[in-house]
Amino acid sequence: MSAIHVLCPAKINLTLEILGKRPDGYHELRTIFQAVSLYDELTVTPAARDSLTVTGLAGAPADETNLCLRALELVRQERRTDLHVAVALHKRIPTQAGLGGGSSDAAGMLAALAVVARFIAPDTPRCASGRDESRHCAARLGSDVAFFLHGGAMVGAGRGEVLEPVAPLSAGGIVLAKPEVGVGTAQAYGLITPRDYTDGGYTARCAACLQAGCALPEVAPKLYNAFAGPIERLDAGIAAVRQRLLTLHAQAALLCGSGAAVFGLYDDFDHAERSAAVLRGEGLWAEAVRPVAHGLRVTQS
Ligand code: C5P
């Protein structure tokens, strides 16, 4: 085996509801994750010593705080054995955007290590031996990580790690756009007050609509994000990007996760590409993507 290559997708949340604060300090969520066709690229190679190189978009740490190395450390602890790899991470998903890039990379690392571990020691691993074990590690690495082991579209509950499949969104194109500003997840949760709590009804209605195969005009009014109000009050630039997507004829536009990126939904991929090009011309980071029914893509060379 020379290398494991993993394409790690971004996600948007079609709904993101906060039901309340839990005794463990986390918030109880109801959300609909949708994977999209923007990918970080991870290459993992067995090596004598650990190393991490990060290329592409700036912002992701290249030290032990990177979720890829935290995933490696966790797998090593679980296996109680030495396993060293060289990691090359090419970032296309911006950080502090609410697109789940770091979580997707962590899930990609678990998937890659599952392959490496099967090759090196077929009978020992826990975390790295398969889906159940990877799920056990995923929840410890972050609330969104479990979603990326599945991908497609999923209704999430609990911290976001309790997942049920739902029919994917049918939109021809999605524009992802982000101003310069970034928002940290913990910072965003710090803005939430009980006034922002809802009962899961938005998520149930949107999931039922997806499941019934509703077209985009019916899904669009069912989107919801509890962070949208607090984050747009924090930073008017983010609200301006959402408004700009609407003037560029998005059928709906909403904050991605806890921000700071925003997505706009289009019937037609070409229309989404033209809008993304306009936004790039105005100095924003912007990409046209599609909803995808898959998750991580793992190949070996
Ligand atoms: O799980 P993750 O590491 O992504 O969470 C980052 C931070 O976001 C947590 O430390 C917590 O402050 C907040 N969070 C939360 N409730 C969730 C998920 C995240 O309060 N369901």
mmCIF file of C-alpha atoms and ligand atoms in Angstrom:
data_model
loop_
_atom_site.group_PDB
_atom_site.id
_atom_site.type_symbol
_atom_site.label_atom_id
_atom_site.label_comp_id
_atom_site.label_asym_id
_atom_site.label_seq_id
_atom_site.Cartn_x
_atom_site.Cartn_y
_atom_site.Cartn_z
ATOM 1 C CA MET A 1 0.000 0.000 0.000
ATOM 2 C CA SER A 2 1.453 3.427 -0.859
ATOM 3 C CA ALA A 3 -1.298 5.954 -0.065
ATOM 4 C CA ILE A 4 -4.961 6.389 0.860
ATOM 5 C CA HIS A 5 -6.756 9.297 -0.820
ATOM 6 C CA VAL A 6 -9.982 10.675 0.654
ATOM 7 C CA LEU A 7 -12.294 13.318 -0.785
ATOM 8 C CA CYS A 8 -13.956 14.986 2.217
ATOM 9 C CA PRO A 9 -17.173 16.881 1.320
ATOM 10 C CA ALA A 10 -18.575 20.080 2.827
ATOM 11 C CA LYS A 11 -22.123 20.263 4.210
ATOM 12 C CA ILE A 12 -24.902 22.764 4.610
ATOM 13 C CA ASN A 13 -27.748 22.593 7.131
ATOM 14 C CA LEU A 14 -31.205 22.938 5.571
ATOM 15 C CA THR A 15 -32.563 23.377 9.085
ATOM 16 C CA LEU A 16 -30.670 23.939 12.321
ATOM 17 C CA GLU A 17 -32.839 24.128 15.428
ATOM 18 C CA ILE A 18 -31.718 24.436 19.041
ATOM 19 C CA LEU A 19 -34.129 22.862 21.499
ATOM 20 C CA GLY A 20 -32.292 23.822 24.685
ATOM 21 C CA LYS A 21 -29.112 23.462 26.715
ATOM 22 C CA ARG A 22 -28.194 20.017 28.052
ATOM 23 C CA PRO A 23 -26.672 19.155 31.425
ATOM 24 C CA ASP A 24 -23.356 18.329 29.647
ATOM 25 C CA GLY A 25 -23.126 21.925 28.358
ATOM 26 C CA TYR A 26 -23.896 21.035 24.736
ATOM 27 C CA HIS A 27 -27.112 22.088 23.007
ATOM 28 C CA GLU A 28 -29.813 19.653 21.931
ATOM 29 C CA LEU A 29 -30.268 19.980 18.155
ATOM 30 C CA ARG A 30 -32.629 19.036 15.372
ATOM 31 C CA THR A 31 -31.010 19.597 12.000
ATOM 32 C CA ILE A 32 -30.932 18.425 8.391
ATOM 33 C CA PHE A 33 -27.416 17.958 7.019
ATOM 34 C CA GLN A 34 -26.904 17.937 3.270
ATOM 35 C CA ALA A 35 -23.485 17.030 1.800
ATOM 36 C CA VAL A 36 -22.341 19.163 -1.155
ATOM 37 C CA SER A 37 -19.774 18.769 -3.934
ATOM 38 C CA LEU A 38 -16.924 20.833 -2.466
ATOM 39 C CA TYR A 39 -14.102 18.636 -1.195
ATOM 40 C CA ASP A 40 -10.974 18.838 0.914
ATOM 41 C CA GLU A 41 -8.396 16.306 -0.300
ATOM 42 C CA LEU A 42 -6.649 14.106 2.218
ATOM 43 C CA THR A 43 -3.706 11.803 1.451
ATOM 44 C CA VAL A 44 -2.544 9.448 4.200
ATOM 45 C CA THR A 45 0.625 7.383 3.824
ATOM 46 C CA PRO A 46 2.152 4.962 6.379
ATOM 47 C CA ALA A 47 5.438 6.521 7.560
ATOM 48 C CA ALA A 48 8.158 6.195 10.191
ATOM 49 C CA ARG A 49 7.071 9.481 11.832
ATOM 50 C CA ASP A 50 3.888 11.580 11.866
ATOM 51 C CA SER A 51 3.757 14.665 9.678
ATOM 52 C CA LEU A 52 1.068 17.053 8.426
ATOM 53 C CA THR A 53 1.264 19.448 5.500
ATOM 54 C CA VAL A 54 -1.639 21.773 4.739
ATOM 55 C CA THR A 55 -2.038 23.465 1.349
ATOM 56 C CA GLY A 56 -4.857 25.346 -0.393
ATOM 57 C CA LEU A 57 -7.072 27.829 1.484
ATOM 58 C CA ALA A 58 -5.476 29.418 4.538
ATOM 59 C CA GLY A 59 -6.886 29.097 8.055
ATOM 60 C CA ALA A 60 -6.552 25.433 8.999
ATOM 61 C CA PRO A 61 -3.925 24.749 11.690
ATOM 62 C CA ALA A 62 -0.918 22.619 10.677
ATOM 63 C CA ASP A 63 -0.086 21.529 14.245
ATOM 64 C CA GLU A 64 -1.477 18.959 16.702
ATOM 65 C CA THR A 65 -4.708 20.983 17.102
ATOM 66 C CA ASN A 66 -5.679 19.988 13.539
ATOM 67 C CA LEU A 67 -8.565 17.516 13.762
ATOM 68 C CA CYS A 68 -6.707 15.105 11.436
ATOM 69 C CA LEU A 69 -3.910 14.717 13.981
ATOM 70 C CA ARG A 70 -6.409 14.552 16.856
ATOM 71 C CA ALA A 71 -8.167 11.719 14.993
ATOM 72 C CA LEU A 72 -4.817 9.951 14.542
ATOM 73 C CA GLU A 73 -3.991 10.319 18.249
ATOM 74 C CA LEU A 74 -7.427 9.010 19.256
ATOM 75 C CA VAL A 75 -7.130 5.963 16.994
ATOM 76 C CA ARG A 76 -3.667 5.273 18.388
ATOM 77 C CA GLN A 77 -4.967 5.440 21.977
ATOM 78 C CA GLU A 78 -7.886 3.160 21.156
ATOM 79 C CA ARG A 79 -5.615 0.618 19.492
ATOM 80 C CA ARG A 80 -2.931 0.964 22.157
ATOM 81 C CA THR A 81 -0.345 0.649 19.433
ATOM 82 C CA ASP A 82 2.052 2.659 17.349
ATOM 83 C CA LEU A 83 0.764 3.763 13.991
ATOM 84 C CA HIS A 84 2.484 6.616 12.182
ATOM 85 C CA VAL A 85 1.360 8.322 9.012
ATOM 86 C CA ALA A 86 2.237 11.253 6.798
ATOM 87 C CA VAL A 87 -0.847 13.402 6.167
ATOM 88 C CA ALA A 88 -1.227 15.833 3.266
ATOM 89 C CA LEU A 89 -4.366 17.971 3.456
ATOM 90 C CA HIS A 90 -5.438 20.221 0.597
ATOM 91 C CA LYS A 91 -8.095 22.689 1.793
ATOM 92 C CA ARG A 92 -10.859 23.820 -0.521
ATOM 93 C CA ILE A 93 -13.478 24.231 2.234
ATOM 94 C CA PRO A 94 -12.980 27.522 4.094
ATOM 95 C CA THR A 95 -12.577 27.406 7.897
ATOM 96 C CA GLN A 96 -14.915 29.191 10.349
ATOM 97 C CA ALA A 97 -17.595 28.981 7.682
ATOM 98 C CA GLY A 98 -20.153 26.500 9.098
ATOM 99 C CA LEU A 99 -19.410 24.125 6.198
ATOM 100 C CA GLY A 100 -17.996 21.359 8.412
ATOM 101 C CA GLY A 101 -14.563 21.243 6.750
ATOM 102 C CA GLY A 102 -12.574 20.299 9.863
ATOM 103 C CA SER A 103 -15.156 17.676 10.853
ATOM 104 C CA SER A 104 -15.147 16.204 7.353
ATOM 105 C CA ASP A 105 -11.337 16.010 7.416
ATOM 106 C CA ALA A 106 -11.512 14.203 10.785
ATOM 107 C CA ALA A 107 -14.032 11.706 9.386
ATOM 108 C CA GLY A 108 -11.789 11.275 6.319
ATOM 109 C CA MET A 109 -8.861 10.532 8.604
ATOM 110 C CA LEU A 110 -10.877 7.844 10.455
ATOM 111 C CA ALA A 111 -11.803 6.282 7.110
ATOM 112 C CA ALA A 112 -8.175 6.375 5.900
ATOM 113 C CA LEU A 113 -6.856 4.918 9.157
ATOM 114 C CA ALA A 114 -9.425 2.123 8.968
ATOM 115 C CA VAL A 115 -7.806 1.092 5.673
ATOM 116 C CA VAL A 116 -4.235 1.497 6.993
ATOM 117 C CA ALA A 117 -5.040 -0.430 10.197
ATOM 118 C CA ARG A 118 -6.667 -3.310 8.288
ATOM 119 C CA PHE A 119 -3.523 -3.522 6.204
ATOM 120 C CA ILE A 120 -1.066 -3.384 9.117
ATOM 121 C CA ALA A 121 -2.936 -5.439 11.759
ATOM 122 C CA PRO A 122 -6.208 -6.933 10.557
ATOM 123 C CA ASP A 123 -7.454 -8.175 13.949
ATOM 124 C CA THR A 124 -6.655 -5.477 16.547
ATOM 125 C CA PRO A 125 -8.195 -2.071 15.979
ATOM 126 C CA ARG A 126 -11.344 -0.698 17.634
ATOM 127 C CA CYS A 127 -11.637 2.859 16.367
ATOM 128 C CA ALA A 128 -10.180 2.152 12.991
ATOM 129 C CA SER A 129 -11.641 -1.219 12.151
ATOM 130 C CA GLY A 130 -14.949 -0.303 10.616
ATOM 131 C CA ARG A 131 -18.073 1.847 10.620
ATOM 132 C CA ASP A 132 -19.246 1.179 14.207
ATOM 133 C CA GLU A 133 -15.836 1.839 15.666
ATOM 134 C CA SER A 134 -15.305 4.903 13.497
ATOM 135 C CA ARG A 135 -18.657 6.219 14.741
ATOM 136 C CA HIS A 136 -17.525 5.757 18.344
ATOM 137 C CA CYS A 137 -14.418 7.873 17.605
ATOM 138 C CA ALA A 138 -16.310 10.394 15.461
ATOM 139 C CA ALA A 139 -18.571 11.542 18.310
ATOM 140 C CA ARG A 140 -15.487 12.128 20.482
ATOM 141 C CA LEU A 141 -13.834 14.309 17.834
ATOM 142 C CA GLY A 142 -16.792 16.660 17.240
ATOM 143 C CA SER A 143 -20.559 16.840 16.974
ATOM 144 C CA ASP A 144 -20.627 16.959 13.135
ATOM 145 C CA VAL A 145 -17.993 14.280 12.470
ATOM 146 C CA ALA A 146 -20.427 11.324 12.496
ATOM 147 C CA PHE A 147 -22.467 12.893 9.682
ATOM 148 C CA PHE A 148 -19.508 12.798 7.305
ATOM 149 C CA LEU A 149 -19.087 9.029 7.781
ATOM 150 C CA HIS A 150 -22.484 8.777 6.000
ATOM 151 C CA GLY A 151 -22.918 11.924 3.893
ATOM 152 C CA GLY A 152 -25.916 12.431 1.623
ATOM 153 C CA ALA A 153 -28.805 13.960 3.559
ATOM 154 C CA MET A 154 -29.435 13.113 7.221
ATOM 155 C CA VAL A 155 -31.696 14.340 10.010
ATOM 156 C CA GLY A 156 -29.493 14.928 13.055
ATOM 157 C CA ALA A 157 -30.550 14.928 16.725
ATOM 158 C CA GLY A 158 -28.707 14.973 20.064
ATOM 159 C CA ARG A 159 -25.505 17.036 19.627
ATOM 160 C CA GLY A 160 -25.902 16.321 15.908
ATOM 161 C CA GLU A 161 -24.444 12.803 16.061
ATOM 162 C CA VAL A 162 -27.739 10.840 16.180
ATOM 163 C CA LEU A 163 -28.548 10.384 12.504
ATOM 164 C CA GLU A 164 -31.440 9.188 10.342
ATOM 165 C CA PRO A 165 -31.299 9.221 6.527
ATOM 166 C CA VAL A 166 -33.679 11.457 4.589
ATOM 167 C CA ALA A 167 -34.143 12.012 0.844
ATOM 168 C CA PRO A 168 -31.519 14.446 -0.491
ATOM 169 C CA LEU A 169 -32.349 17.972 -1.620
ATOM 170 C CA SER A 170 -33.128 18.294 -5.316
ATOM 171 C CA ALA A 171 -31.563 21.618 -6.291
ATOM 172 C CA GLY A 172 -29.683 22.048 -9.557
ATOM 173 C CA GLY A 173 -27.106 24.304 -7.945
ATOM 174 C CA ILE A 174 -26.075 25.794 -4.630
ATOM 175 C CA VAL A 175 -23.902 28.881 -4.231
ATOM 176 C CA LEU A 176 -21.676 28.949 -1.161
ATOM 177 C CA ALA A 177 -20.379 32.437 -0.361
ATOM 178 C CA LYS A 178 -18.333 33.815 2.502
ATOM 179 C CA PRO A 179 -17.139 37.269 3.492
ATOM 180 C CA GLU A 180 -13.697 37.768 5.041
ATOM 181 C CA VAL A 181 -15.033 37.360 8.586
ATOM 182 C CA GLY A 182 -15.110 33.905 10.230
ATOM 183 C CA VAL A 183 -17.211 32.623 13.135
ATOM 184 C CA GLY A 184 -16.025 30.014 15.655
ATOM 185 C CA THR A 185 -18.567 27.347 16.622
ATOM 186 C CA ALA A 186 -18.286 27.910 20.389
ATOM 187 C CA GLN A 187 -18.539 31.684 19.811
ATOM 188 C CA ALA A 188 -21.757 31.195 17.806
ATOM 189 C CA TYR A 189 -23.335 28.981 20.493
ATOM 190 C CA GLY A 190 -22.437 31.701 23.015
ATOM 191 C CA LEU A 191 -24.834 34.079 21.212
ATOM 192 C CA ILE A 192 -27.816 31.732 21.603
ATOM 193 C CA THR A 193 -30.441 32.553 24.272
ATOM 194 C CA PRO A 194 -33.650 30.692 25.204
ATOM 195 C CA ARG A 195 -35.519 33.035 22.842
ATOM 196 C CA ASP A 196 -33.799 31.204 19.979
ATOM 197 C CA TYR A 197 -35.064 27.780 21.086
ATOM 198 C CA THR A 198 -37.632 25.966 18.917
ATOM 199 C CA ASP A 199 -39.310 22.573 19.208
ATOM 200 C CA GLY A 200 -38.015 20.657 16.170
ATOM 201 C CA GLY A 201 -41.092 21.441 14.079
ATOM 202 C CA TYR A 202 -39.143 23.196 11.280
ATOM 203 C CA THR A 203 -36.930 20.130 10.895
ATOM 204 C CA ALA A 204 -39.866 17.692 10.921
ATOM 205 C CA ARG A 205 -41.722 19.721 8.254
ATOM 206 C CA CYS A 206 -38.669 20.156 6.029
ATOM 207 C CA ALA A 207 -37.739 16.448 6.342
ATOM 208 C CA ALA A 208 -41.304 15.417 5.440
ATOM 209 C CA CYS A 209 -41.129 17.679 2.369
ATOM 210 C CA LEU A 210 -37.782 16.172 1.241
ATOM 211 C CA GLN A 211 -39.109 12.679 1.862
ATOM 212 C CA ALA A 212 -42.196 13.452 -0.273
ATOM 213 C CA GLY A 213 -39.887 14.543 -3.119
ATOM 214 C CA CYS A 214 -40.920 18.229 -2.971
ATOM 215 C CA ALA A 215 -39.410 20.525 -5.598
ATOM 216 C CA LEU A 216 -37.199 23.468 -4.616
ATOM 217 C CA PRO A 217 -40.005 26.118 -4.432
ATOM 218 C CA GLU A 218 -41.766 24.014 -1.773
ATOM 219 C CA VAL A 219 -38.581 23.259 0.207
ATOM 220 C CA ALA A 220 -37.280 26.863 0.124
ATOM 221 C CA PRO A 221 -39.791 28.338 2.647
ATOM 222 C CA LYS A 222 -39.136 25.450 5.054
ATOM 223 C CA LEU A 223 -35.443 26.253 5.610
ATOM 224 C CA TYR A 224 -34.543 27.498 9.098
ATOM 225 C CA ASN A 225 -31.399 28.303 11.088
ATOM 226 C CA ALA A 226 -31.459 29.395 14.751
ATOM 227 C CA PHE A 227 -28.048 31.078 14.337
ATOM 228 C CA ALA A 228 -29.157 33.285 11.443
ATOM 229 C CA GLY A 229 -30.617 36.120 13.556
ATOM 230 C CA PRO A 230 -27.873 36.288 16.224
ATOM 231 C CA ILE A 231 -25.022 35.972 13.681
ATOM 232 C CA GLU A 232 -26.454 38.536 11.266
ATOM 233 C CA ARG A 233 -26.875 40.969 14.178
ATOM 234 C CA LEU A 234 -23.219 40.305 15.093
ATOM 235 C CA ASP A 235 -21.936 40.979 11.575
ATOM 236 C CA ALA A 236 -23.884 43.021 9.033
ATOM 237 C CA GLY A 237 -21.533 41.799 6.272
ATOM 238 C CA ILE A 238 -22.962 38.284 6.572
ATOM 239 C CA ALA A 239 -26.537 39.604 6.261
ATOM 240 C CA ALA A 240 -25.392 41.572 3.192
ATOM 241 C CA VAL A 241 -24.100 38.399 1.504
ATOM 242 C CA ARG A 242 -27.456 36.684 2.080
ATOM 243 C CA GLN A 243 -29.301 39.710 0.628
ATOM 244 C CA ARG A 244 -26.915 39.746 -2.342
ATOM 245 C CA LEU A 245 -27.712 36.081 -3.099
ATOM 246 C CA LEU A 246 -31.422 36.966 -3.142
ATOM 247 C CA THR A 247 -30.813 39.859 -5.572
ATOM 248 C CA LEU A 248 -28.899 37.317 -7.692
ATOM 249 C CA HIS A 249 -32.190 35.352 -7.840
ATOM 250 C CA ALA A 250 -31.447 32.548 -5.376
ATOM 251 C CA GLN A 251 -34.751 30.877 -4.493
ATOM 252 C CA ALA A 252 -33.691 30.932 -0.850
ATOM 253 C CA ALA A 253 -30.570 32.020 1.025
ATOM 254 C CA LEU A 254 -29.516 31.093 4.561
ATOM 255 C CA LEU A 255 -26.533 30.977 6.907
ATOM 256 C CA CYS A 256 -24.450 27.751 6.702
ATOM 257 C CA GLY A 257 -24.347 26.007 10.095
ATOM 258 C CA SER A 258 -23.117 28.481 12.708
ATOM 259 C CA GLY A 259 -21.610 30.739 9.985
ATOM 260 C CA ALA A 260 -19.960 32.718 8.533
ATOM 261 C CA ALA A 261 -20.694 31.315 5.024
ATOM 262 C CA VAL A 262 -24.138 31.641 3.426
ATOM 263 C CA PHE A 263 -25.764 29.381 0.832
ATOM 264 C CA GLY A 264 -28.224 30.189 -1.951
ATOM 265 C CA LEU A 265 -30.346 27.577 -3.730
ATOM 266 C CA TYR A 266 -30.887 27.573 -7.504
ATOM 267 C CA ASP A 267 -32.930 25.362 -9.843
ATOM 268 C CA ASP A 268 -30.216 25.524 -12.427
ATOM 269 C CA PHE A 269 -26.456 24.833 -11.950
ATOM 270 C CA ASP A 270 -25.413 27.288 -14.701
ATOM 271 C CA HIS A 271 -27.346 30.062 -12.950
ATOM 272 C CA ALA A 272 -25.567 29.176 -9.677
ATOM 273 C CA GLU A 273 -22.175 29.280 -11.460
ATOM 274 C CA ARG A 274 -22.916 32.718 -12.926
ATOM 275 C CA SER A 275 -23.933 34.037 -9.487
ATOM 276 C CA ALA A 276 -20.789 32.599 -7.876
ATOM 277 C CA ALA A 277 -18.661 34.320 -10.550
ATOM 278 C CA VAL A 278 -20.392 37.671 -9.825
ATOM 279 C CA LEU A 279 -19.734 37.270 -6.084
ATOM 280 C CA ARG A 280 -16.071 36.385 -6.680
ATOM 281 C CA GLY A 281 -15.838 39.560 -8.793
ATOM 282 C CA GLU A 282 -17.103 41.459 -5.733
ATOM 283 C CA GLY A 283 -14.250 40.081 -3.593
ATOM 284 C CA LEU A 284 -16.047 37.242 -1.800
ATOM 285 C CA TRP A 285 -15.042 33.605 -1.634
ATOM 286 C CA ALA A 286 -17.791 31.856 -3.639
ATOM 287 C CA GLU A 287 -18.291 28.416 -5.234
ATOM 288 C CA ALA A 288 -21.155 26.790 -7.144
ATOM 289 C CA VAL A 289 -21.770 23.224 -5.901
ATOM 290 C CA ARG A 290 -24.426 20.495 -6.073
ATOM 291 C CA PRO A 291 -26.122 18.477 -3.338
ATOM 292 C CA VAL A 292 -24.599 14.972 -3.278
ATOM 293 C CA ALA A 293 -26.045 11.642 -2.098
ATOM 294 C CA HIS A 294 -22.677 10.288 -0.943
ATOM 295 C CA GLY A 295 -20.118 11.040 1.786
ATOM 296 C CA LEU A 296 -16.367 10.457 1.910
ATOM 297 C CA ARG A 297 -14.772 9.012 -1.225
ATOM 298 C CA VAL A 298 -11.859 6.698 -0.353
ATOM 299 C CA THR A 299 -9.392 5.352 -2.929
ATOM 300 C CA GLN A 300 -6.050 3.611 -2.633
ATOM 301 C CA SER A 301 -2.898 3.781 -4.705
HETATM 302 O O1 C5P B 1 -18.697 19.274 19.056
HETATM 303 P P1 C5P B 1 -17.850 20.408 18.582
HETATM 304 O O2 C5P B 1 -16.433 20.282 19.035
HETATM 305 O O3 C5P B 1 -17.968 20.688 17.139
HETATM 306 O O4 C5P B 1 -18.450 21.676 19.305
HETATM 307 C C1 C5P B 1 -17.744 22.893 19.428
HETATM 308 C C2 C5P B 1 -18.453 23.736 20.474
HETATM 309 O O5 C5P B 1 -19.766 24.095 20.024
HETATM 310 C C3 C5P B 1 -18.696 23.013 21.788
HETATM 311 O O6 C5P B 1 -17.611 23.170 22.659
HETATM 312 C C4 C5P B 1 -19.929 23.702 22.330
HETATM 313 O O7 C5P B 1 -19.580 24.942 22.907
HETATM 314 C C5 C5P B 1 -20.703 24.034 21.084
HETATM 315 N N1 C5P B 1 -21.756 23.039 20.749
HETATM 316 C C6 C5P B 1 -22.918 23.001 21.511
HETATM 317 N N2 C5P B 1 -23.906 22.105 21.198
HETATM 318 C C7 C5P B 1 -23.776 21.270 20.139
HETATM 319 C C8 C5P B 1 -22.606 21.300 19.356
HETATM 320 C C9 C5P B 1 -21.609 22.199 19.676
HETATM 321 O O8 C5P B 1 -23.062 23.769 22.480
HETATM 322 N N3 C5P B 1 -24.771 20.429 19.847
#
